[in-house]
Coordinates of C-alpha atoms in Angstrom, one line a residue:
Chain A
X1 CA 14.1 11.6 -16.9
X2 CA 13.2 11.4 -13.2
X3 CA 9.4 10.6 -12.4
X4 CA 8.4 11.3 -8.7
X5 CA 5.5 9.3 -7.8
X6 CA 3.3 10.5 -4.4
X7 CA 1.0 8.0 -2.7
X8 CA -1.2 9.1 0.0
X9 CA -4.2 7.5 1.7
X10 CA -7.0 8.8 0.0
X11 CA -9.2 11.6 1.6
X12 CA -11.6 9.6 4.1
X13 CA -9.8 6.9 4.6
X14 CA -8.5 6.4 7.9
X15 CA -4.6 7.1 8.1
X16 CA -3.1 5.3 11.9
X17 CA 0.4 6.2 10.9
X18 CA -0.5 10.6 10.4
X19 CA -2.3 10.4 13.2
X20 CA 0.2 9.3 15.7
X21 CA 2.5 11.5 14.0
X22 CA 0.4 14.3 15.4
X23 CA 0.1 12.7 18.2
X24 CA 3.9 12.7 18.9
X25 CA 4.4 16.2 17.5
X26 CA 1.5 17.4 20.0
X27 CA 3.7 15.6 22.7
X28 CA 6.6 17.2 21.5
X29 CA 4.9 20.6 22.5
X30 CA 4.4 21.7 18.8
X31 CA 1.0 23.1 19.1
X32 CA -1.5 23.6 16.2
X33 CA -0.8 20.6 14.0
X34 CA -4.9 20.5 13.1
X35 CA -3.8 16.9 10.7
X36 CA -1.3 14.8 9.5
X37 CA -1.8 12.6 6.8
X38 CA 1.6 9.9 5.8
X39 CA 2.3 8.6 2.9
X40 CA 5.3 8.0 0.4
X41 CA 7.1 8.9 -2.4
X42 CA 8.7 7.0 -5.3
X43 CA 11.7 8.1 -7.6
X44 CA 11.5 6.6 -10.9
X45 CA 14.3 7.0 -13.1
X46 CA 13.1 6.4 -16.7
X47 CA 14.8 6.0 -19.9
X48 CA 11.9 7.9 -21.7
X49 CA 13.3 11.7 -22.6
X50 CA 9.5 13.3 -23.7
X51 CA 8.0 14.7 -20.4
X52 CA 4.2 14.0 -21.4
X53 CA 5.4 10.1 -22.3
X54 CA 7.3 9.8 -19.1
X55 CA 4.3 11.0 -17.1
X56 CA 1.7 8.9 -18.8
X57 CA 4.4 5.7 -18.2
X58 CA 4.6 6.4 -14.4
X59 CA 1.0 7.3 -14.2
X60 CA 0.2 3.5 -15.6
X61 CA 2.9 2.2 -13.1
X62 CA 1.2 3.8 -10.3
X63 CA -2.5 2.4 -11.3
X64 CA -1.2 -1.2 -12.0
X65 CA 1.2 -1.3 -8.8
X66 CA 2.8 1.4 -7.2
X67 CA -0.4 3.0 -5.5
X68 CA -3.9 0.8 -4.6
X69 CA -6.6 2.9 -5.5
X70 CA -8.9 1.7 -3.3
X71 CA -7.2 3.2 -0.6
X72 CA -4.9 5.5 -2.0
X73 CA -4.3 8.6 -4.2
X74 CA -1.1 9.3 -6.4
X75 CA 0.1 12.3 -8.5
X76 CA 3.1 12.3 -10.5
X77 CA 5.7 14.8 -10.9
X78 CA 8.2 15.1 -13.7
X79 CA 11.5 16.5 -13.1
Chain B
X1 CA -10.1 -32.9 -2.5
X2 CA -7.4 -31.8 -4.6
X3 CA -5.7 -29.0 -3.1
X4 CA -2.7 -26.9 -3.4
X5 CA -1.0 -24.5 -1.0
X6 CA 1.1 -21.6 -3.2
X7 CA 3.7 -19.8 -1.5
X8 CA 6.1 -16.4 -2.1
X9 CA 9.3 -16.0 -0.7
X10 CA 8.1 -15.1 3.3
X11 CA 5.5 -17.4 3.5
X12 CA 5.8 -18.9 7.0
X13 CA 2.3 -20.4 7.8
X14 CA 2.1 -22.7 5.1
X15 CA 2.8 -25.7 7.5
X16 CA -0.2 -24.9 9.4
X17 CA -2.4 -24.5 6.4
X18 CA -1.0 -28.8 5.5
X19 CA -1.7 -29.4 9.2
X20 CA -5.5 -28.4 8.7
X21 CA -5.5 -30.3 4.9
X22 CA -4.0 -33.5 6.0
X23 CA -6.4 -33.8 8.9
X24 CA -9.5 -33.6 6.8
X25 CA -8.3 -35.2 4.2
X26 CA -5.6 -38.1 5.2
X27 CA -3.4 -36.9 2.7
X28 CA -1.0 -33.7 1.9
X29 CA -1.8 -31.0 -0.2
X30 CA 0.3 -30.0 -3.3
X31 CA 3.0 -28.1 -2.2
X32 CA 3.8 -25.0 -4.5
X33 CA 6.2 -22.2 -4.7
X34 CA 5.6 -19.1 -6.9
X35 CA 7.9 -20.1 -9.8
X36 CA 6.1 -23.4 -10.1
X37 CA 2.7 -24.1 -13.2
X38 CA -0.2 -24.3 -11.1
X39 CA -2.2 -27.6 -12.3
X40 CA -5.7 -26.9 -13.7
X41 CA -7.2 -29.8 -12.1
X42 CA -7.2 -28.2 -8.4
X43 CA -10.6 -28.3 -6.1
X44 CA -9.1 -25.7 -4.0
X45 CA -5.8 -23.2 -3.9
X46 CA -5.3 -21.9 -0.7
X47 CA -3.1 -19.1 0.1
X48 CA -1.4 -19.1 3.4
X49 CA 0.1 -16.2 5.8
X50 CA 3.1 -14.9 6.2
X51 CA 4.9 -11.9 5.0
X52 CA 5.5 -12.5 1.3
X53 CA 8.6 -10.6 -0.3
X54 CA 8.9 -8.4 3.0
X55 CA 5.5 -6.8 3.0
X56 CA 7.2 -4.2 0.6
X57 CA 4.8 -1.6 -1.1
X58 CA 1.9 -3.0 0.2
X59 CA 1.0 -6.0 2.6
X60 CA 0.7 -8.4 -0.7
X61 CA 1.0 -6.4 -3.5
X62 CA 4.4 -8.3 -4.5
X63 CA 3.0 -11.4 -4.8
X64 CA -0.2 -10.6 -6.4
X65 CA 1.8 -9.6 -9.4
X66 CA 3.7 -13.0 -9.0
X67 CA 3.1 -15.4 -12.7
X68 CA 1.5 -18.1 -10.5
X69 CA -1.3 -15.2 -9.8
X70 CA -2.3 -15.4 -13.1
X71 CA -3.2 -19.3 -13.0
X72 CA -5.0 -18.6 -9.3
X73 CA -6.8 -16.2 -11.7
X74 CA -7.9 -18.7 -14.3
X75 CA -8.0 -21.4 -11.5
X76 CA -11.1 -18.7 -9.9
X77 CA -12.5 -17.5 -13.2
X78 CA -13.0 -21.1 -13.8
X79 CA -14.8 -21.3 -10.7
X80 CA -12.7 -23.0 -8.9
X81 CA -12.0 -22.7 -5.4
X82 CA -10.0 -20.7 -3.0
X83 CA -9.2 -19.4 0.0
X84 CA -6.6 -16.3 1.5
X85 CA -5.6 -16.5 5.3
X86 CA -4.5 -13.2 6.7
X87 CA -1.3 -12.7 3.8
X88 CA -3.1 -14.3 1.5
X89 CA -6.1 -12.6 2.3
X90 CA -4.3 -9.3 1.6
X91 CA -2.9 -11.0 -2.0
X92 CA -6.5 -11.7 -2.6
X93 CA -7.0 -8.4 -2.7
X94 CA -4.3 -6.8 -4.2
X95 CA -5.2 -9.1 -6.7
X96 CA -8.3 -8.2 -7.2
X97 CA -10.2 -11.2 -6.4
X98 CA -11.9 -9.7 -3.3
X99 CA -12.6 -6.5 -3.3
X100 CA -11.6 -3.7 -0.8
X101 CA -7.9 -2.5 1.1
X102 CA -6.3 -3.7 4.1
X103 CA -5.2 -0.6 6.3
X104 CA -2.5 -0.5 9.0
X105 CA -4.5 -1.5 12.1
X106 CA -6.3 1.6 13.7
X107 CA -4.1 1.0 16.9
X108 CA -0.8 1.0 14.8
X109 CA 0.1 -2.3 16.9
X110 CA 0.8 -5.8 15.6
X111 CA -1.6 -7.7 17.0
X112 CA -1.0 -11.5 18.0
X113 CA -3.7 -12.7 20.2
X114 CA -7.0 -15.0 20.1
X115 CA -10.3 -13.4 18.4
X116 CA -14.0 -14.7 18.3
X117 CA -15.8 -14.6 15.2
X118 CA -19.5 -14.8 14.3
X119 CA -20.8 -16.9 11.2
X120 CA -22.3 -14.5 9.0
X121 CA -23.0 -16.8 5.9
X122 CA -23.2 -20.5 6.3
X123 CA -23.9 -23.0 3.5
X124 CA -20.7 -22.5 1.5
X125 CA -17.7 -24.5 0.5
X126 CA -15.4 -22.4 3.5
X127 CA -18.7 -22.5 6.3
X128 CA -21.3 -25.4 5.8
X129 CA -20.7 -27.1 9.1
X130 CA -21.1 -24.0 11.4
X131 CA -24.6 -22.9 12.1
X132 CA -25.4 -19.1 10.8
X133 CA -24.4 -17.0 13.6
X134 CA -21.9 -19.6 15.3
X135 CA -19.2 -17.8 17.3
X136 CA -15.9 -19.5 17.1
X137 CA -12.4 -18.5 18.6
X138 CA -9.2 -17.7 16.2
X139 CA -5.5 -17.0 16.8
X140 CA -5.0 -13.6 14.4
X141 CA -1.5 -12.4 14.1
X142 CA -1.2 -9.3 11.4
X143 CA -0.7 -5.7 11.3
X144 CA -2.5 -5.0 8.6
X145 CA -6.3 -6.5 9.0
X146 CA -7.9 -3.1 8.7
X147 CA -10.3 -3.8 6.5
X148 CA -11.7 -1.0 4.3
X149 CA -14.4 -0.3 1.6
X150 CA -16.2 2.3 0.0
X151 CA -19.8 2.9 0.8
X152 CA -21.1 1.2 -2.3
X153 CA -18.7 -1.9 -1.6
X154 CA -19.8 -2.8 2.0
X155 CA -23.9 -2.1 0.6
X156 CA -23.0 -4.8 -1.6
X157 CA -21.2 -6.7 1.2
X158 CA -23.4 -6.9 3.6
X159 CA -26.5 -6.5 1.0
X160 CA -25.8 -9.5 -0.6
X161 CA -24.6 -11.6 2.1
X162 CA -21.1 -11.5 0.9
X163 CA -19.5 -11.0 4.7
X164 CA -18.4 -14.1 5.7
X165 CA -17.4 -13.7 9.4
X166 CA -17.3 -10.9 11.8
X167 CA -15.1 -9.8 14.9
X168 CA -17.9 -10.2 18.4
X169 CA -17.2 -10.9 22.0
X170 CA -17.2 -14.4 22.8
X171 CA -21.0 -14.1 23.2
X172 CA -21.5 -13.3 19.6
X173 CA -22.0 -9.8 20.1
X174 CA -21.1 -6.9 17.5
X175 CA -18.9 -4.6 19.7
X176 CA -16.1 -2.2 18.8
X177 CA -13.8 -3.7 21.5
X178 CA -14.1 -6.6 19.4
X179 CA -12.7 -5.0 17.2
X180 CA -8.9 -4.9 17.2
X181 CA -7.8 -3.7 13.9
X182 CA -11.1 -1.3 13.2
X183 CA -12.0 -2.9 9.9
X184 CA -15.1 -1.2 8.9
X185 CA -18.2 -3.2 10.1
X186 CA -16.3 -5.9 12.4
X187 CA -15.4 -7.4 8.9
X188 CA -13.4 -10.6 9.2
X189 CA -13.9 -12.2 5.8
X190 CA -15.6 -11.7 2.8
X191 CA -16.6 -13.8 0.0
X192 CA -16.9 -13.2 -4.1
X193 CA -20.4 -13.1 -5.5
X194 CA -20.0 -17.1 -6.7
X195 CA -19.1 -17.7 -2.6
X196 CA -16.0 -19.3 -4.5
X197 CA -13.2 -17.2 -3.4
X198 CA -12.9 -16.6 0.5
X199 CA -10.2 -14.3 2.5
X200 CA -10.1 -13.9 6.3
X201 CA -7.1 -12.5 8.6
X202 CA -7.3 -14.2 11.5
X203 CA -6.2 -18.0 11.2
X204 CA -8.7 -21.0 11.7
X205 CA -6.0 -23.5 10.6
X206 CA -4.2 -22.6 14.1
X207 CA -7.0 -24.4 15.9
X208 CA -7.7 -27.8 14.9
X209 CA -6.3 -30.1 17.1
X210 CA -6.8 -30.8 21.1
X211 CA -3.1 -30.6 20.9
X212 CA -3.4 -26.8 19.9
X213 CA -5.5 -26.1 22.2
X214 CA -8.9 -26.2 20.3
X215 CA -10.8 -27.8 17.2
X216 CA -12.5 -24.3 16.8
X217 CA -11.1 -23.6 13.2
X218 CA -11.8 -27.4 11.8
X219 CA -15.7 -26.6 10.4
X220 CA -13.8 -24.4 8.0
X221 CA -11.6 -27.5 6.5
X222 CA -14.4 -30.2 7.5
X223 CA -16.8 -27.8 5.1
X224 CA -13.9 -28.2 2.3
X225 CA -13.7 -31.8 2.5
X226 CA -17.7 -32.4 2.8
X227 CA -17.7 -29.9 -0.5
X228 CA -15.1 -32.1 -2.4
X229 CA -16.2 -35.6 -1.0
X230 CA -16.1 -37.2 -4.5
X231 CA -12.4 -35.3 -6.0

């Protein structure tokens, strides 16, 4: 079963990276980017085959590790 | 003073951190790597900069899930000692021994250059021999020394005198130029609530010699000796 995990800077705190992304797309000429926020995403690929287990695995590998939640926000997608 | 230096695969500044030991003390600090028992009989653990395992995930986050975290754990619960220069600062954190996150520098740019810093909290293991409010110059060298809190935190920062220095102009002033990285309140380094644990990013242990061009780091290391006299 395949576990996507998204990490993105938490609403409020500052994001450099998204904002010289729009930067560089405004450059670019694309006009009315209003904000761009970066972050990542992370493919698990877990032995577990029951969709709620799977989930509630890669939500505790996301608090312990994969996302700090001091400055970040995750969701998790099953697939 | 019985010290140790840990290190993590891409470590690089742990010779400087010795450098800064040795001169305080006369002799060299245990030198550990992360797959080594950390001995329970330390004054101080100190962990050095560098990059360790890559800066993968997260500036630190690797190593602060490293076994020999869990003995720096026990070493601090115990209330023992120790300090976090600009990698290990970020460890510290992603340990959860200081609280807060270490951003990407507003400006995006590695920044390798000298900083002043103001003495915001004197009279502890890591500050006794500067005056409150000295202003001292620092080499810094990261790209992620952003430093970030919630509201609540930095109240309980500054609140309880938990801020240990802060970016100024060489004149000891507060000013966002000052600045570099754009970590919320000109915060340098912080302290835990016992004043036991310390982390900073920029790097005092690169000035302590006329032959680097400047003593202005050595209060930090003279203060750890002075605290440890008697070990």
């Amino acid at each position: 079963m395949k576990a996507r995990v998204y990490v993105m800077p938490k609403a409020g705190v500052l994001d450099p990276q998204g904002k010289a992304i729009g930067t560089a797309l405004e450059g670019l000429g694309f006009g009315g980017v209003t904000d761009v926020r970066a972050g990542k995403v992370i493919e698990l690929d877990l032995a577990e085959t029951d969709a709620a287990k799977a989930k509630a695995a890669a939500e505790e590998m996301a608090r312990k590790l994969l996302a700090n939640t001091v400055i970040e926000s995750f969701r998790v997608e099953i697939a | 003073m019985k010290a140790a230096i840990v290190t993590f695969p891409g470590t690089n500044r742990e010779r400087d951190m010795r450098t800064a030991l040795k001169r305080v003390t006369g002799r060299d600090p245990l030198m550990l790597f992360h797959r080594d028992a950390l001995p329970d009989d330390l004054d101080l653990v100190v962990l050095p900069g560098g990059f360790s395992y890559g800066d993968y995930l997260r500036c630190g986050a690797m190593a602060a899930q490293s076994p020999i975290m869990r003995d720096v754990r026990n070493h601090a619960a115990r209330g023992g000692h120790v300090l976090g220069v600009c990698n290990g600062f970020q460890i510290l954190i992603e340990a959860g021994l200081l609280p807060g996150g270490l951003l990407r520098n507003a400006s995006l740019r590695f920044l390798s250059m000298d900083c002043h810093m103001r003495v915001e909290r004197t009279g502890t293991a890591f500050t006794s021999h500067w005056q409150q409010g000295a202003v001292f110059r620092s080499p810094m060298a990261h790209g992620d020394g952003n430093y970030f809190a919630d509201h609540a935190t930095l109240e309980r920062l500054e609140g309880e005198g938990l801020v240990a220095f802060r970016y100024t102009d060489a004149a000891g002033v507060v000013t966002e130029a000052a600045n570099r990285n754009g970590s919320a309140n000109n915060i340098a380094g912080i302290l835990s609530p016992n004043l036991r644990v310390c982390g900073l990013m920029p790097h005092p242990e690169d000035l302590v010699d006329p032959l680097m061009g400047g003593t202005d780091g050595l209060p930090m290391f003279e203060s750890l000796a002075a605290t440890f006299v008697s070990a």
